[in-house]
PDB file of C-alpha atoms and ligand atoms in Angstrom:
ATOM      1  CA  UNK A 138     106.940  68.314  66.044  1.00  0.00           C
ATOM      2  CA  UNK A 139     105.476  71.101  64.872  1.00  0.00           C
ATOM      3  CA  UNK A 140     101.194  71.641  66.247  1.00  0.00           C
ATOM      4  CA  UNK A 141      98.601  71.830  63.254  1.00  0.00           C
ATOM      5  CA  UNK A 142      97.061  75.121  63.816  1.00  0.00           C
ATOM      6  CA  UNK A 143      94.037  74.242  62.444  1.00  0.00           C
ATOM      7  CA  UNK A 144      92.936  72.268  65.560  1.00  0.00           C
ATOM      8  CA  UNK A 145      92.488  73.884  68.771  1.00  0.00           C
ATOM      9  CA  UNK A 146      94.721  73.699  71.624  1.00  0.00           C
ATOM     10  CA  UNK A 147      91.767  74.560  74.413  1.00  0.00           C
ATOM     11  CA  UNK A 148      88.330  74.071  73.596  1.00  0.00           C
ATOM     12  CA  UNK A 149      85.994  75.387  76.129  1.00  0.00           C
ATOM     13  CA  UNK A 150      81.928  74.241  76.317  1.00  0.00           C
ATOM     14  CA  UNK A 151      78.829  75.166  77.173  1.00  0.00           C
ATOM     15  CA  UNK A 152      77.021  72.322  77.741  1.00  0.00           C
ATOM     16  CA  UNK A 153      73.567  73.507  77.267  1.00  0.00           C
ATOM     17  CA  UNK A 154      69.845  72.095  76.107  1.00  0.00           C
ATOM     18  CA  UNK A 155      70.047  69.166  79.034  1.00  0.00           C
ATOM     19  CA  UNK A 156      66.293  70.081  80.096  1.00  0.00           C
ATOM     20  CA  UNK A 157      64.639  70.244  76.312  1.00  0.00           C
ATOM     21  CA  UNK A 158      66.376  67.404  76.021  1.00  0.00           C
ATOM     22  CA  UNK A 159      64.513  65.481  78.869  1.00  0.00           C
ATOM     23  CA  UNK A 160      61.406  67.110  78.264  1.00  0.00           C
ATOM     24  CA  UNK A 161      61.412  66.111  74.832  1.00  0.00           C
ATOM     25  CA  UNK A 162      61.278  62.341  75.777  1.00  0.00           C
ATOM     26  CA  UNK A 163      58.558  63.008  78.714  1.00  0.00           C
ATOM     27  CA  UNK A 164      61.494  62.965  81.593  1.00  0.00           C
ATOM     28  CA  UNK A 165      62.421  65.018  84.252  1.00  0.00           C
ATOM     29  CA  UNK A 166      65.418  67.143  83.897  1.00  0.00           C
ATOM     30  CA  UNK A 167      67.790  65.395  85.785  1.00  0.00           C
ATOM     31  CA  UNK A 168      67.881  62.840  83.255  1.00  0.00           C
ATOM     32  CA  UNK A 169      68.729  65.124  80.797  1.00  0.00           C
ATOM     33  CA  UNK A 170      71.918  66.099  83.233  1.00  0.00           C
ATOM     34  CA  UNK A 171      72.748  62.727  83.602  1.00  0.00           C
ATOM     35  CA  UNK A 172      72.796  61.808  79.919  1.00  0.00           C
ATOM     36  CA  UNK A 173      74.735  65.112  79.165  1.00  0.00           C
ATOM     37  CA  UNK A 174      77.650  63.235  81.750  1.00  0.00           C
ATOM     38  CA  UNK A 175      77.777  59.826  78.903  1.00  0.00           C
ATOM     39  CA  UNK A 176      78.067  62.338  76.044  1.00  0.00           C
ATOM     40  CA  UNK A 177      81.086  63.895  78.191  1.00  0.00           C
ATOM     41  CA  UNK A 178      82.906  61.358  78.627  1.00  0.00           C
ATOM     42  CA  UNK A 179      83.017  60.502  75.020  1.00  0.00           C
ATOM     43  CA  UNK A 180      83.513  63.761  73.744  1.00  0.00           C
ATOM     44  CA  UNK A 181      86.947  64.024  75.888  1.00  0.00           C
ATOM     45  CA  UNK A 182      88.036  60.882  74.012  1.00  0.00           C
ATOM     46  CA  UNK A 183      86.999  62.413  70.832  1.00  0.00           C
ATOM     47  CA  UNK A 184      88.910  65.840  71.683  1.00  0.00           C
ATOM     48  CA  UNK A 185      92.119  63.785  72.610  1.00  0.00           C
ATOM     49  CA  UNK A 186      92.106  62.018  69.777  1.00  0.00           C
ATOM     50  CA  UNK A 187      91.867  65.116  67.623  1.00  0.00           C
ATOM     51  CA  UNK A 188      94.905  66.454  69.078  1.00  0.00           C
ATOM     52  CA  UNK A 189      93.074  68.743  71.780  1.00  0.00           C
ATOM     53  CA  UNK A 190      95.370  69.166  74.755  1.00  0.00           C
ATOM     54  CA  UNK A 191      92.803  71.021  77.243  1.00  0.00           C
ATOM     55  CA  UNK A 192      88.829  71.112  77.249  1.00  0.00           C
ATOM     56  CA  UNK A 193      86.758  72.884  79.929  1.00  0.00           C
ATOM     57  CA  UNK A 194      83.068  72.476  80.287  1.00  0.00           C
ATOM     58  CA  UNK A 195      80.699  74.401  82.031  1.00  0.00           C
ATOM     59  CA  UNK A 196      79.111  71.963  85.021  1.00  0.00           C
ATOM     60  CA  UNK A 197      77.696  74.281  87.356  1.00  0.00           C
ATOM     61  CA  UNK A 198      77.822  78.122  87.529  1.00  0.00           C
ATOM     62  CA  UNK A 199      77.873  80.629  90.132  1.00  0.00           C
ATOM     63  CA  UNK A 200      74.248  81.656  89.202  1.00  0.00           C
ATOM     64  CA  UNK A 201      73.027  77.649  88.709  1.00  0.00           C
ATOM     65  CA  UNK A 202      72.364  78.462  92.635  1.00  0.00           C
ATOM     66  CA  UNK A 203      68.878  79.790  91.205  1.00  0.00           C
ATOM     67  CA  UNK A 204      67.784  76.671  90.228  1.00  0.00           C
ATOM     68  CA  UNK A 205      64.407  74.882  91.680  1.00  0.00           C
ATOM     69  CA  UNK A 206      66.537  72.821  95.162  1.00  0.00           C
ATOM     70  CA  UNK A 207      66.078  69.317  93.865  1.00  0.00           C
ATOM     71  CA  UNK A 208      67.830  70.456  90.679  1.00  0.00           C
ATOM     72  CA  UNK A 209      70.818  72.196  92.534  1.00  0.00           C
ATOM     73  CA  UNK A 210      70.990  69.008  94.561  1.00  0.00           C
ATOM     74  CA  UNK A 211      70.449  66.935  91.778  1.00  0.00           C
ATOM     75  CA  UNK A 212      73.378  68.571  90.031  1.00  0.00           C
ATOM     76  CA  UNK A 213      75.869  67.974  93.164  1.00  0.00           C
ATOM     77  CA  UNK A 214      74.361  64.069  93.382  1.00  0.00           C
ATOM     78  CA  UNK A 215      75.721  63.556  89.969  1.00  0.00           C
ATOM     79  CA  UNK A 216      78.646  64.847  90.413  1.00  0.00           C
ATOM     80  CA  UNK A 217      79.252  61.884  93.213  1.00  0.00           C
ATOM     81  CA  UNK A 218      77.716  59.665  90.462  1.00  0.00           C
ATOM     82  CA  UNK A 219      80.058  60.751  87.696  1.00  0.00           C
ATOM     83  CA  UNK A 220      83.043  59.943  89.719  1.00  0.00           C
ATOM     84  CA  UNK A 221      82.130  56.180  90.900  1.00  0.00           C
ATOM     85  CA  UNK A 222      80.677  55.701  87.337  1.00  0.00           C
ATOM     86  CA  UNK A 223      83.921  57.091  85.161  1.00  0.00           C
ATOM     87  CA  UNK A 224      86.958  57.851  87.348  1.00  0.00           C
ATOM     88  CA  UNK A 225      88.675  54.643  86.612  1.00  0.00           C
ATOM     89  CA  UNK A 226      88.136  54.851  83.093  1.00  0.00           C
ATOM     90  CA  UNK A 227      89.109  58.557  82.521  1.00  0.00           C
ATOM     91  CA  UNK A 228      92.440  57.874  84.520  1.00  0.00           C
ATOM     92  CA  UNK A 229      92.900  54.496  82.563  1.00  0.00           C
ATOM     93  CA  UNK A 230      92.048  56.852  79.462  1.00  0.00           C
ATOM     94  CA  UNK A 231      94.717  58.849  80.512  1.00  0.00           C
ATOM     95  CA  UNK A 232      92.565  62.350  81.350  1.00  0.00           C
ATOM     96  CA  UNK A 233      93.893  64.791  84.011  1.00  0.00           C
ATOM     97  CA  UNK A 234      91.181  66.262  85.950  1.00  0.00           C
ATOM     98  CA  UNK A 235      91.232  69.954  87.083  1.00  0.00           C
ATOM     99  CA  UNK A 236      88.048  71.427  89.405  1.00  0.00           C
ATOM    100  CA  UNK A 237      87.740  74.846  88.892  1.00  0.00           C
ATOM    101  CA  UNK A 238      85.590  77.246  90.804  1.00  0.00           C
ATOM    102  CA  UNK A 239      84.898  78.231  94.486  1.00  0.00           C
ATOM    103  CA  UNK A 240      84.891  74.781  96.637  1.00  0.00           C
ATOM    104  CA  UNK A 241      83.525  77.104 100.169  1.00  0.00           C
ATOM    105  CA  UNK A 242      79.555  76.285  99.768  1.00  0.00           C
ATOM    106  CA  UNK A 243      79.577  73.146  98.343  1.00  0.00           C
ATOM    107  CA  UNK A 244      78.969  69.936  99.995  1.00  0.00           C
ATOM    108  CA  UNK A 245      82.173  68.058 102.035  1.00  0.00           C
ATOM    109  CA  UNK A 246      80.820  64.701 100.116  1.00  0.00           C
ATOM    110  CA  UNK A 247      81.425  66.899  96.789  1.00  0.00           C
ATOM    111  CA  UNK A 248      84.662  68.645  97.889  1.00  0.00           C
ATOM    112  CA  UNK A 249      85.830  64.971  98.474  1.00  0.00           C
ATOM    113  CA  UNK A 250      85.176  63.549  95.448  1.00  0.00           C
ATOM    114  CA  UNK A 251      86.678  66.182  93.369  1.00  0.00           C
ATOM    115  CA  UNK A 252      89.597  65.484  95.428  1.00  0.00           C
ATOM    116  CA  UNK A 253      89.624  62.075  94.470  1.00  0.00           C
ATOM    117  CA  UNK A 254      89.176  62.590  90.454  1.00  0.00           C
ATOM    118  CA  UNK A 255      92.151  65.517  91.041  1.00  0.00           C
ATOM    119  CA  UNK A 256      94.470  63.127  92.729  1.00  0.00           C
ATOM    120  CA  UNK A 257      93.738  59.852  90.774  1.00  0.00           C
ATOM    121  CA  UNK A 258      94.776  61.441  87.686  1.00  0.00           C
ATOM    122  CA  UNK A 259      97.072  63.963  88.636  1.00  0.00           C
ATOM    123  CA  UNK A 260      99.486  62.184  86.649  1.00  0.00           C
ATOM    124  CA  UNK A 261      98.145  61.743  83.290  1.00  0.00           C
ATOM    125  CA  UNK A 262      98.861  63.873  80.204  1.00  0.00           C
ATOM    126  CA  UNK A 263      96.896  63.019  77.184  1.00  0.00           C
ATOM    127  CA  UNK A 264      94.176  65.744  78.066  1.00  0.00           C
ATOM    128  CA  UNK A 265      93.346  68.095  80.550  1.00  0.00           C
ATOM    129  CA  UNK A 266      89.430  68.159  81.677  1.00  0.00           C
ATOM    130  CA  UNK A 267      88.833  71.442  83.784  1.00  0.00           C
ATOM    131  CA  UNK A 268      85.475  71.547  85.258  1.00  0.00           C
ATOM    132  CA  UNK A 269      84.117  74.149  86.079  1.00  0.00           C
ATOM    133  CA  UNK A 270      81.938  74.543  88.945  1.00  0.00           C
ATOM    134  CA  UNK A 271      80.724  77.253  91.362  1.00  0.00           C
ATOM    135  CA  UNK A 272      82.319  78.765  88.783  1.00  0.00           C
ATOM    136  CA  UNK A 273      81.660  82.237  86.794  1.00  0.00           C
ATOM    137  CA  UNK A 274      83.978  84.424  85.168  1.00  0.00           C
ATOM    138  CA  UNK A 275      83.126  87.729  86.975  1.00  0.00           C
ATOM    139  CA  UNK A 276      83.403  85.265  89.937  1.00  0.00           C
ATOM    140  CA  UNK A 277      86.885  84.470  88.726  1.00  0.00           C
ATOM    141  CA  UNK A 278      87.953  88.041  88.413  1.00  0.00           C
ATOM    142  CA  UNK A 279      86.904  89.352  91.734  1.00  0.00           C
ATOM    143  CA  UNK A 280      89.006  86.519  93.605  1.00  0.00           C
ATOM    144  CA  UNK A 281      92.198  86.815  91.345  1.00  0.00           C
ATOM    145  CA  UNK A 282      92.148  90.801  92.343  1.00  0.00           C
ATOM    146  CA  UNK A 283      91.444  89.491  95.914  1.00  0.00           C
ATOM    147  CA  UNK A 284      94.493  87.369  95.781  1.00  0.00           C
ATOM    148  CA  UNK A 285      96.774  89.736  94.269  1.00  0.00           C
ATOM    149  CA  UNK A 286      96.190  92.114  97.034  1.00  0.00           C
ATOM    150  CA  UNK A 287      96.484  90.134  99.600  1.00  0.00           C
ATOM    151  CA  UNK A 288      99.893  89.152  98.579  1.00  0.00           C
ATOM    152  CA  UNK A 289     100.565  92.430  98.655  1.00  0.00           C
ATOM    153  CA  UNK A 290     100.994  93.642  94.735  1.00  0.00           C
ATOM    154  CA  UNK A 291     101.222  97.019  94.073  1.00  0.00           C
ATOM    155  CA  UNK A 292      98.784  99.110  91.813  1.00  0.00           C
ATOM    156  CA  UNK A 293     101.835  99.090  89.213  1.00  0.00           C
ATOM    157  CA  UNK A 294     102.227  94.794  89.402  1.00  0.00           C
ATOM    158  CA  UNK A 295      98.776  94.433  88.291  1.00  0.00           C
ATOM    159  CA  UNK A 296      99.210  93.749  85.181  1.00  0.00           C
ATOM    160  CA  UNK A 297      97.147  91.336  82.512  1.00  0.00           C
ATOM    161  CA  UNK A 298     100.244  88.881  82.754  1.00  0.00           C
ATOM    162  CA  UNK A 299     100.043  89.106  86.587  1.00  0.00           C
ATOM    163  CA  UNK A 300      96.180  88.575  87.262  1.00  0.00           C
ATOM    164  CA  UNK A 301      95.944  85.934  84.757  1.00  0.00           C
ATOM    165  CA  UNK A 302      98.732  84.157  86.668  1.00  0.00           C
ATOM    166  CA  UNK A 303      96.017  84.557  90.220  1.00  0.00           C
ATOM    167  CA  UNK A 304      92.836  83.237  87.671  1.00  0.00           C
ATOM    168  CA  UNK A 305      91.448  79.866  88.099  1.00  0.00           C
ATOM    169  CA  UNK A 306      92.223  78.404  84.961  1.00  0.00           C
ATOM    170  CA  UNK A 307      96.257  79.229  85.146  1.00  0.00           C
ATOM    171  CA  UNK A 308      97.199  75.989  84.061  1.00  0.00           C
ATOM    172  CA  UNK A 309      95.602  76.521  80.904  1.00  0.00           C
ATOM    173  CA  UNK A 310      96.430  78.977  77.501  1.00  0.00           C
ATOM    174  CA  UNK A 311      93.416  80.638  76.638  1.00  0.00           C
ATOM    175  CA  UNK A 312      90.872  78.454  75.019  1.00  0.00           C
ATOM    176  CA  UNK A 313      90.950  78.793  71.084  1.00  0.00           C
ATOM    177  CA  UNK A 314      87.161  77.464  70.484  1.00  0.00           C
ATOM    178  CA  UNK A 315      84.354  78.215  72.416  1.00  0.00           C
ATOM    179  CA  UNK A 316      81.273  76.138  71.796  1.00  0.00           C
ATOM    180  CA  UNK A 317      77.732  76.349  73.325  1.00  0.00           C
ATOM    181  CA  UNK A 318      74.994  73.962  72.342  1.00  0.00           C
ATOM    182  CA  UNK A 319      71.419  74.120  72.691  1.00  0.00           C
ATOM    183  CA  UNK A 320      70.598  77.191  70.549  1.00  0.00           C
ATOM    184  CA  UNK A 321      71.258  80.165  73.070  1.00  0.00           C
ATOM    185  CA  UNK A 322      74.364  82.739  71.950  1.00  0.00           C
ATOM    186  CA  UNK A 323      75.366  84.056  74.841  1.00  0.00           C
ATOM    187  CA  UNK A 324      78.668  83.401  76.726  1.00  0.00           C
ATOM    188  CA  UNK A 325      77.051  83.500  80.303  1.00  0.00           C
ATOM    189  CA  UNK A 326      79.333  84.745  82.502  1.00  0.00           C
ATOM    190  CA  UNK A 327      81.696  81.871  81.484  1.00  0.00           C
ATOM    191  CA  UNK A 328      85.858  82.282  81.498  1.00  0.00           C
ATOM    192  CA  UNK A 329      85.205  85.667  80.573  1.00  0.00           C
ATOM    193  CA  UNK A 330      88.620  87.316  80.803  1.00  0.00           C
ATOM    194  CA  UNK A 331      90.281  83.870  78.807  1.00  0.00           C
ATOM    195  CA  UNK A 332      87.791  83.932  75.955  1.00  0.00           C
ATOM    196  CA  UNK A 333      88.757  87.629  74.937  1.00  0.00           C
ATOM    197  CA  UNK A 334      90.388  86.069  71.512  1.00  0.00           C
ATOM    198  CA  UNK A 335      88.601  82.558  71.404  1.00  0.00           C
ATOM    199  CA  UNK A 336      86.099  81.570  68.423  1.00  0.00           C
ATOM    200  CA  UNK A 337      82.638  81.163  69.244  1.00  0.00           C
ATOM    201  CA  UNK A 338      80.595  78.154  67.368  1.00  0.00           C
ATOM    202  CA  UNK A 339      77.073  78.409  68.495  1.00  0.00           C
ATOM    203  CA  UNK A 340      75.030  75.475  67.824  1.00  0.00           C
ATOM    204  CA  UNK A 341      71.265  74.034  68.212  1.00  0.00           C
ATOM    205  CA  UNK A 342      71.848  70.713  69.125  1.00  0.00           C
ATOM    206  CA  UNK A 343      71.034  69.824  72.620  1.00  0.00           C
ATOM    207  CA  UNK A 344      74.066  68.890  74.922  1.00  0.00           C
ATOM    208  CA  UNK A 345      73.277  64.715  75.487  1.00  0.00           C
ATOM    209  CA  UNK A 346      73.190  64.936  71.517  1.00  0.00           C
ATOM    210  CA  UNK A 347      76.631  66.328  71.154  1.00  0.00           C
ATOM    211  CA  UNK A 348      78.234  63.614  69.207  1.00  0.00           C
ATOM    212  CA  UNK A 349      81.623  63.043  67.254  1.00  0.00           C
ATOM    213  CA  UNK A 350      80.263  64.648  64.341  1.00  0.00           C
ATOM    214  CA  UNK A 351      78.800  67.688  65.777  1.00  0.00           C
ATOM    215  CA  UNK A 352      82.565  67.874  67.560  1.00  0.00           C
ATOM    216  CA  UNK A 353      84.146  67.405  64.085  1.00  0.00           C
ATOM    217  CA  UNK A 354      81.583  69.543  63.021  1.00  0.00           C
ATOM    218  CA  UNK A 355      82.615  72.635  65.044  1.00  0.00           C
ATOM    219  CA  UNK A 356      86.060  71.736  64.785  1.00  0.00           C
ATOM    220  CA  UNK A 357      85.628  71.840  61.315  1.00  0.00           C
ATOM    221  CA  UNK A 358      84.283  75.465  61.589  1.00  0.00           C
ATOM    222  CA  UNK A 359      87.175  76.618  63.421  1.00  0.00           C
ATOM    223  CA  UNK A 360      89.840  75.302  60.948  1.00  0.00           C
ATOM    224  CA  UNK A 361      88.325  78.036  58.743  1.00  0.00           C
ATOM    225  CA  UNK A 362      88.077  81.042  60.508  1.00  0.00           C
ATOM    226  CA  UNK A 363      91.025  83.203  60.287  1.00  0.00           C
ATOM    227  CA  UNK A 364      92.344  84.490  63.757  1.00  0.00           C
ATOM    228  CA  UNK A 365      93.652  88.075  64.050  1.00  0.00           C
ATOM    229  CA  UNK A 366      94.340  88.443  67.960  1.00  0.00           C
ATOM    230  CA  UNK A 367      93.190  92.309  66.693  1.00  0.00           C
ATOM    231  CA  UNK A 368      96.103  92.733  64.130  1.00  0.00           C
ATOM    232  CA  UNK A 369      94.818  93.211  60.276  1.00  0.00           C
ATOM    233  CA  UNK A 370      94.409  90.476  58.251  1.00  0.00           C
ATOM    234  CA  UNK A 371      97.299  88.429  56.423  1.00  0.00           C
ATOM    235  CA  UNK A 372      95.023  86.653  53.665  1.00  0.00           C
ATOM    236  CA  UNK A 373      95.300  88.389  49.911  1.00  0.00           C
ATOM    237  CA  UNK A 374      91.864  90.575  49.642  1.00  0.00           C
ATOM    238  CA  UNK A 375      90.081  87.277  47.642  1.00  0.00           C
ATOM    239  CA  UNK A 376      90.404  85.022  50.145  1.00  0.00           C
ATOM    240  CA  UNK A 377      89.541  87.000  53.079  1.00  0.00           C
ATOM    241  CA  UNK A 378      86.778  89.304  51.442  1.00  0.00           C
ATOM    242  CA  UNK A 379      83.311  87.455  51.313  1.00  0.00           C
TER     243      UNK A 379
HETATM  244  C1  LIG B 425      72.561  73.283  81.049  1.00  0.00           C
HETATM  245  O1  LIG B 425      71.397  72.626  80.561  1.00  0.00           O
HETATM  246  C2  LIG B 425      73.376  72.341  81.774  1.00  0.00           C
HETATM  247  C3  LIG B 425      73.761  72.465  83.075  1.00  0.00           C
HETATM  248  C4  LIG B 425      73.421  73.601  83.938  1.00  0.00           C
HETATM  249  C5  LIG B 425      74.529  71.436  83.742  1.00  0.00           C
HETATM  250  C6  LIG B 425      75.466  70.653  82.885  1.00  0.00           C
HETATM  251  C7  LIG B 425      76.018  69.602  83.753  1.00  0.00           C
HETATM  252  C8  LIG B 425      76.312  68.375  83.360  1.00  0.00           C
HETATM  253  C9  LIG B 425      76.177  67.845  81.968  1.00  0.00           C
HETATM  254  C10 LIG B 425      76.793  67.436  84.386  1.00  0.00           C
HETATM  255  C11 LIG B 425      78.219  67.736  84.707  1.00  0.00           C
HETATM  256  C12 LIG B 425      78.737  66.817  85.710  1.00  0.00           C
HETATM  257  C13 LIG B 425      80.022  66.463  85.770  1.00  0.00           C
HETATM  258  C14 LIG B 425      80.445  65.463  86.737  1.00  0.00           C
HETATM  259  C15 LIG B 425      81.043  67.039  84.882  1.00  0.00           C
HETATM  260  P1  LIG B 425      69.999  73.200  81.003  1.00  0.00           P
HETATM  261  O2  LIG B 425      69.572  72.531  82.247  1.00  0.00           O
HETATM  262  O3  LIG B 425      70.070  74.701  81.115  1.00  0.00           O
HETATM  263  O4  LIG B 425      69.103  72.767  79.800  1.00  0.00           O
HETATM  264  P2  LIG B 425      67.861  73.583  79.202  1.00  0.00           P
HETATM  265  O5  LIG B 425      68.412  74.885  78.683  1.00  0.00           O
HETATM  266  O6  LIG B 425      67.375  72.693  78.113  1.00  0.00           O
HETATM  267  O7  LIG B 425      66.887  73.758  80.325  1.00  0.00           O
END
């Protein structure tokens, strides 16, 4: 069967605005983080049942290390949380779980459960979740070039093809969407050498509100931009001017 190309194949998120989201209803952040895990969980269903083979959120970057402690440890906590509350149903839900980032420096407890959500649903297909976490794209470059020299490639073998092959998100095409909520446009040092070609939605609503509609609504966004990859445009001058 032939894929609709108006609906991504990878959608990639930043899942921003958890704090204002807390504050706004007089609670402390972690709330906010902990809500922003429901709305996750429903927005993979929502993305597999648009079609979207692989989404990859943003959890926990290489620079979240900055935050107050009881944030950063919050952060890990709910990670633990996350698993005994949804790994079931995202395996039953048929969800393949991918960690992505650098596991030295984080907790054994954490390292274990990630583990866990890998191996329980190491079989499924319907979607791919990559997590990222520990995770930053300059972060990501520096260890693929670290990798391809210590298995020994030559300055002539390093090509595009053969460092994206040593990146952290291998298993994955490039992601087609990029979306960031809670009102900030910046890409923040996240899966920078994959989102070279990717369309960016940038949206106000806070993370925990993400819904269905704001998904369809981005979605909806994407189906009509028209994607180059850097070649000229294809569209007759009407449809493509304005
Ligand atoms: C940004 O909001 C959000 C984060 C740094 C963390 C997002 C993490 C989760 C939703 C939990 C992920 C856990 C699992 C198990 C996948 P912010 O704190 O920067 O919000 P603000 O900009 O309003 O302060």
């Amino acid at each position: 069967m032939k894929r609709d190309l108006s609906v991504p194949r990878h959608v990639a998120i930043v899942m921003d605005g958890n704090g204002r989201w807390a504050k706004k209803r007089y609670l402390p952040r972690f709330f906010g983080h902990k809500a922003g895990v429901d709305t996750l969980v429903k927005v993979i269903n929502a993305c597999a049942d648009h079609g979207i083979e692989y989404l990859t959120v943003f959890a926990f970057s290489s620079e979240n290390w900055k935050r107050p402690e009881d944030e950063v440890s919050g952060l890990m906590g709910l990670v633990l949380v996350a698993v005994t509350k949804y790994l079931a149903k995202l395996a039953r839900d048929g969800v393949k779980i991918v960690i992505v980032g650098d596991r030295n420096s984080v907790p054994d407890r954490l390292r274990a459960a990630w583990a866990e959500a890998e191996q329980a649903t190491a079989h499924n297909t319907r979607i791919t979740q990559s997590v990222a976490f520990n995770s930053g794209g300059r972060w990501d470059v520096v260890q693929a070039c670290r990798q391809a020299v210590a298995d020994g490639l030559k300055p002539e073998q390093i090509t595009e093809a053969s460092l994206s092959g040593y990146m952290a998100m291998r298993h994955a095409p490039d992601p087609d969407l990029f979306i960031r909520t809670g009102g900030e446009v910046r890409i923040s040092n996240f899966l920078l050498w994959q989102v070279a070609y990717s369309e960016l939605v940038f949206t106000d609503c806070l993370w925990p509100d993400f819904d269905v509609a704001a998904l369809e609504a981005a979605l909806a966004v994407y189906a009509g931009r028209e994607r180059r990859f850097g070649a000229v445009s294809t569209l007759p001058f009407e449809a493509s001017s304005g």
